[in-house]
Short mmCIF file of C-alpha atoms in Angstrom, two decimals:
data_model
loop_
_atom_site.label_atom_id
_atom_site.label_comp_id
_atom_site.label_asym_id
_atom_site.label_seq_id
_atom_site.Cartn_x
_atom_site.Cartn_y
_atom_site.Cartn_z
CA MET A 207 81.91 146.35 84.52
CA LYS A 208 79.84 144.94 81.67
CA THR A 209 76.24 145.97 81.38
CA LYS A 210 73.64 143.28 80.93
CA PRO A 211 72.32 143.28 77.35
CA SER A 212 68.69 144.24 77.05
CA GLU A 213 66.19 141.75 75.69
CA HIS A 214 66.13 143.72 72.44
CA ASP A 215 69.90 143.45 72.09
CA THR A 216 69.75 139.68 72.61
CA ALA A 217 66.99 139.20 70.05
CA GLU A 218 68.87 141.45 67.63
CA ARG A 219 72.04 139.40 68.06
CA ILE A 220 70.15 136.15 67.49
CA LEU A 221 68.57 137.52 64.31
CA GLN A 222 71.87 138.86 63.00
CA ASP A 223 73.89 135.74 63.79
CA GLY A 224 71.05 133.57 62.49
CA TRP A 225 71.09 135.51 59.23
CA GLU A 226 74.84 135.02 58.85
CA LEU A 227 74.64 131.29 59.59
CA PHE A 228 71.59 130.63 57.39
CA GLN A 229 73.31 132.38 54.48
CA GLN A 230 76.49 130.36 54.99
CA LYS A 231 74.96 126.94 55.63
CA GLY A 232 71.30 127.02 54.68
CA TYR A 233 68.39 126.13 56.91
CA ARG A 234 69.24 122.45 57.35
CA GLY A 235 72.95 123.15 57.83
CA VAL A 236 72.44 125.28 60.95
CA SER A 237 71.81 123.59 64.28
CA THR A 238 70.31 125.30 67.30
CA ASP A 239 73.41 124.29 69.26
CA GLU A 240 75.65 126.06 66.75
CA LEU A 241 73.43 129.13 66.77
CA CYS A 242 73.44 129.29 70.57
CA LEU A 243 77.21 128.89 70.68
CA ARG A 244 77.71 131.65 68.12
CA CYS A 245 75.33 133.99 69.98
CA GLY A 246 76.71 133.11 73.40
CA ILE A 247 73.27 132.11 74.68
CA THR A 248 71.56 129.00 76.00
CA LYS A 249 68.79 127.08 74.25
CA PRO A 250 66.20 128.32 76.75
CA THR A 251 67.21 131.88 75.85
CA LEU A 252 66.82 131.11 72.14
CA TYR A 253 63.40 129.58 72.77
CA TYR A 254 62.39 132.56 74.89
CA TYR A 255 62.63 134.73 71.76
CA PHE A 256 61.75 132.22 69.03
CA GLN A 257 59.44 129.22 69.14
CA ASP A 258 61.93 127.04 67.25
CA LYS A 259 64.54 127.12 64.49
CA GLU A 260 61.83 127.36 61.85
CA ASP A 261 60.34 130.42 63.54
CA LEU A 262 63.77 132.05 63.68
CA PHE A 263 64.46 131.27 60.01
CA VAL A 264 61.12 132.75 58.95
CA GLU A 265 61.64 135.88 61.06
CA VAL A 266 65.15 136.32 59.63
CA LEU A 267 63.84 136.11 56.06
CA LEU A 268 60.89 138.41 56.73
CA ARG A 269 63.18 140.94 58.31
CA ARG A 270 65.63 140.85 55.39
CA LEU A 271 62.87 141.34 52.85
CA ARG A 272 61.42 144.38 54.61
CA GLY A 273 62.05 147.71 52.98
CA PHE A 274 62.85 146.65 49.42
CA HIS A 275 59.55 148.06 48.17
CA GLU A 276 60.47 151.45 49.64
CA VAL A 277 63.73 151.46 47.67
CA ILE A 278 61.88 150.52 44.48
CA GLU A 279 59.17 153.14 44.98
CA GLN A 280 61.54 156.07 45.50
CA ALA A 281 61.25 158.75 42.84
CA GLY A 282 63.69 158.84 39.96
CA THR A 283 64.19 157.71 36.42
CA LEU A 284 63.76 154.07 35.51
CA GLU A 285 67.54 153.70 35.39
CA GLN A 286 68.01 155.30 38.82
CA ARG A 287 65.32 153.17 40.39
CA LEU A 288 66.64 149.93 38.90
CA GLU A 289 70.16 150.80 39.96
CA ARG A 290 69.01 151.48 43.54
CA ILE A 291 67.19 148.17 43.82
CA ALA A 292 70.12 146.27 42.26
CA ALA A 293 72.48 147.88 44.79
CA ALA A 294 70.09 147.06 47.66
CA MET A 295 69.85 143.43 46.53
CA LEU A 296 73.62 143.12 46.18
CA GLU A 297 74.14 144.73 49.58
CA GLY A 298 71.35 142.85 51.35
CA PHE A 299 72.35 139.31 50.51
CA GLN A 300 75.65 137.43 50.63
CA VAL A 301 74.29 134.39 48.83
CA ASN A 302 71.71 134.07 46.10
CA TYR A 303 68.30 134.67 47.64
CA ALA A 304 66.99 131.76 45.55
CA HIS A 305 68.97 129.40 47.82
CA LEU A 306 67.28 130.86 50.88
CA MET A 307 63.85 130.70 49.23
CA HIS A 308 64.58 127.11 48.20
CA ASP A 309 65.06 126.29 51.89
CA LEU A 310 61.34 126.94 52.35
CA GLU A 311 60.79 123.34 51.27
CA HIS A 312 62.16 122.34 54.68
CA ILE A 313 59.64 124.47 56.54
CA LYS A 314 57.01 122.24 58.15
CA ARG A 315 54.31 124.82 58.85
CA GLU A 316 52.76 125.93 55.57
CA GLU A 317 51.64 129.23 57.09
CA ASN A 318 55.31 130.11 57.70
CA ALA A 319 56.30 129.33 54.11
CA ALA A 320 53.29 131.30 52.87
CA ARG A 321 54.32 134.32 54.97
CA VAL A 322 57.78 134.33 53.39
CA ARG A 323 56.43 133.87 49.85
CA GLN A 324 53.93 136.67 50.44
CA ALA A 325 56.65 138.98 51.80
CA PHE A 326 58.91 138.19 48.83
CA ALA A 327 56.09 139.07 46.44
CA ALA A 328 55.02 142.20 48.32
CA GLU A 329 58.49 143.56 49.04
CA LEU A 330 60.42 142.62 45.93
CA PHE A 331 58.71 140.95 43.01
CA SER A 332 55.42 142.86 42.80
CA PRO A 333 57.02 146.32 43.15
CA ILE A 334 59.63 145.49 40.50
CA THR A 335 56.88 144.14 38.23
CA ALA A 336 54.88 147.34 38.76
CA LEU A 337 57.97 149.40 37.89
CA MET A 338 58.48 147.36 34.72
CA GLN A 339 54.79 147.75 33.81
CA SER A 340 55.04 151.50 34.24
CA ALA A 341 58.12 151.55 31.99
CA VAL A 342 56.30 149.46 29.36
CA ASP A 343 53.28 151.78 29.55
CA ASP A 344 55.56 154.81 29.11
CA GLY A 345 57.35 153.22 26.15
CA GLU A 346 60.71 152.97 27.95
CA LEU A 347 60.70 149.17 27.77
CA SER A 348 58.92 146.63 25.63
CA GLY A 349 57.71 143.21 26.64
CA GLU A 350 55.74 141.68 29.46
CA ALA A 351 56.33 143.30 32.86
CA LYS A 352 56.47 140.00 34.76
CA PHE A 353 59.06 138.58 32.35
CA LEU A 354 61.13 141.76 32.60
CA ALA A 355 60.98 141.65 36.40
CA HIS A 356 62.15 138.03 36.46
CA LEU A 357 64.90 138.82 33.96
CA PHE A 358 66.20 141.81 35.94
CA MET A 359 66.02 140.04 39.31
CA GLY A 360 67.68 136.93 37.92
CA MET A 361 70.47 138.97 36.40
CA VAL A 362 71.16 140.78 39.68
CA GLU A 363 70.74 137.62 41.74
CA SER A 364 73.35 135.79 39.70
CA TYR A 365 75.97 138.32 40.87
CA ILE A 366 75.07 138.39 44.58
CA ALA A 367 77.50 135.67 45.60
CA HIS A 368 80.21 137.17 43.37
CA SER A 369 79.68 140.88 43.99
CA ARG A 370 82.95 141.23 45.93
CA GLU A 371 84.87 140.27 42.79
CA TYR A 372 83.58 143.45 41.14
CA GLY A 373 84.47 145.83 43.97
CA ASP A 374 81.86 148.35 44.94
CA ASN A 375 78.22 147.17 44.84
CA GLN A 376 77.12 150.51 43.45
CA ILE A 377 79.45 150.15 40.45
CA LEU A 378 78.20 146.61 39.83
CA ALA A 379 74.57 147.77 40.19
CA ASN A 380 75.25 150.43 37.56
CA LYS A 381 76.82 147.89 35.19
CA LEU A 382 73.93 145.45 35.59
CA THR A 383 71.29 148.15 35.12
CA THR A 384 73.03 149.54 32.05
CA PHE A 385 73.28 146.06 30.55
CA PHE A 386 69.61 145.36 31.33
CA LEU A 387 68.48 148.61 29.71
CA LYS A 388 70.90 148.76 26.76
CA GLY A 389 72.08 145.20 26.15
CA ALA A 390 75.53 144.10 25.06
CA ARG A 391 75.78 146.21 21.92
#
C-alpha cells in the first residue's frame, strides 16, 4: 500500500521538477499543464503551494542560488576556494545560469526579479568579488576584483552546458581554476 506523500514531499517534487523543466525549456517554454503532468499533480495542487508559475520560477531560482556563498567562504587557499566554487557551479546548473537570469525579463512583478537579482549578488557575485579583492590585496592576483569575478564566473559558466564532455566536474573545475590563475602558458 502506497503512503500518501506529505505536503513537504509534494512541494519538493514541484520544485525539483520545475527546476528540471525551467533549465530544459526556459521560463516561457514551460506551461503549468506540463509541470502538473510531470509532477503528477493537479493545477489546484500546484496553486496550493505556489501563487503562479512566476512564483514557482522565482522560488526555484532562489533555492538554487542558496548556499554558494558558504562554499566560497570556506577556508583554504585561493586555488582551493576557486576550485570549490567552480565545481559547485558546474554541479548546480545544467544550463548556463545566464539563460535563467535572462528569463527574468519575462517576470511581471519587479519585486520578484529584484529578489532573484539580489540573491544572485549575495550568494554568488559579491562573495566571489570579495574573494578576488582579498587575493588582490594579498598580491596573489592583480587587477580589479569585480572584473576578475566576472572573468572567472564567465569562464566557468561557459562550460556548464558542456561539462559532461569533460567527465568529472571536479577535474574540469581544477582545469578552469588552473587556467584562470596561470593562463595558457
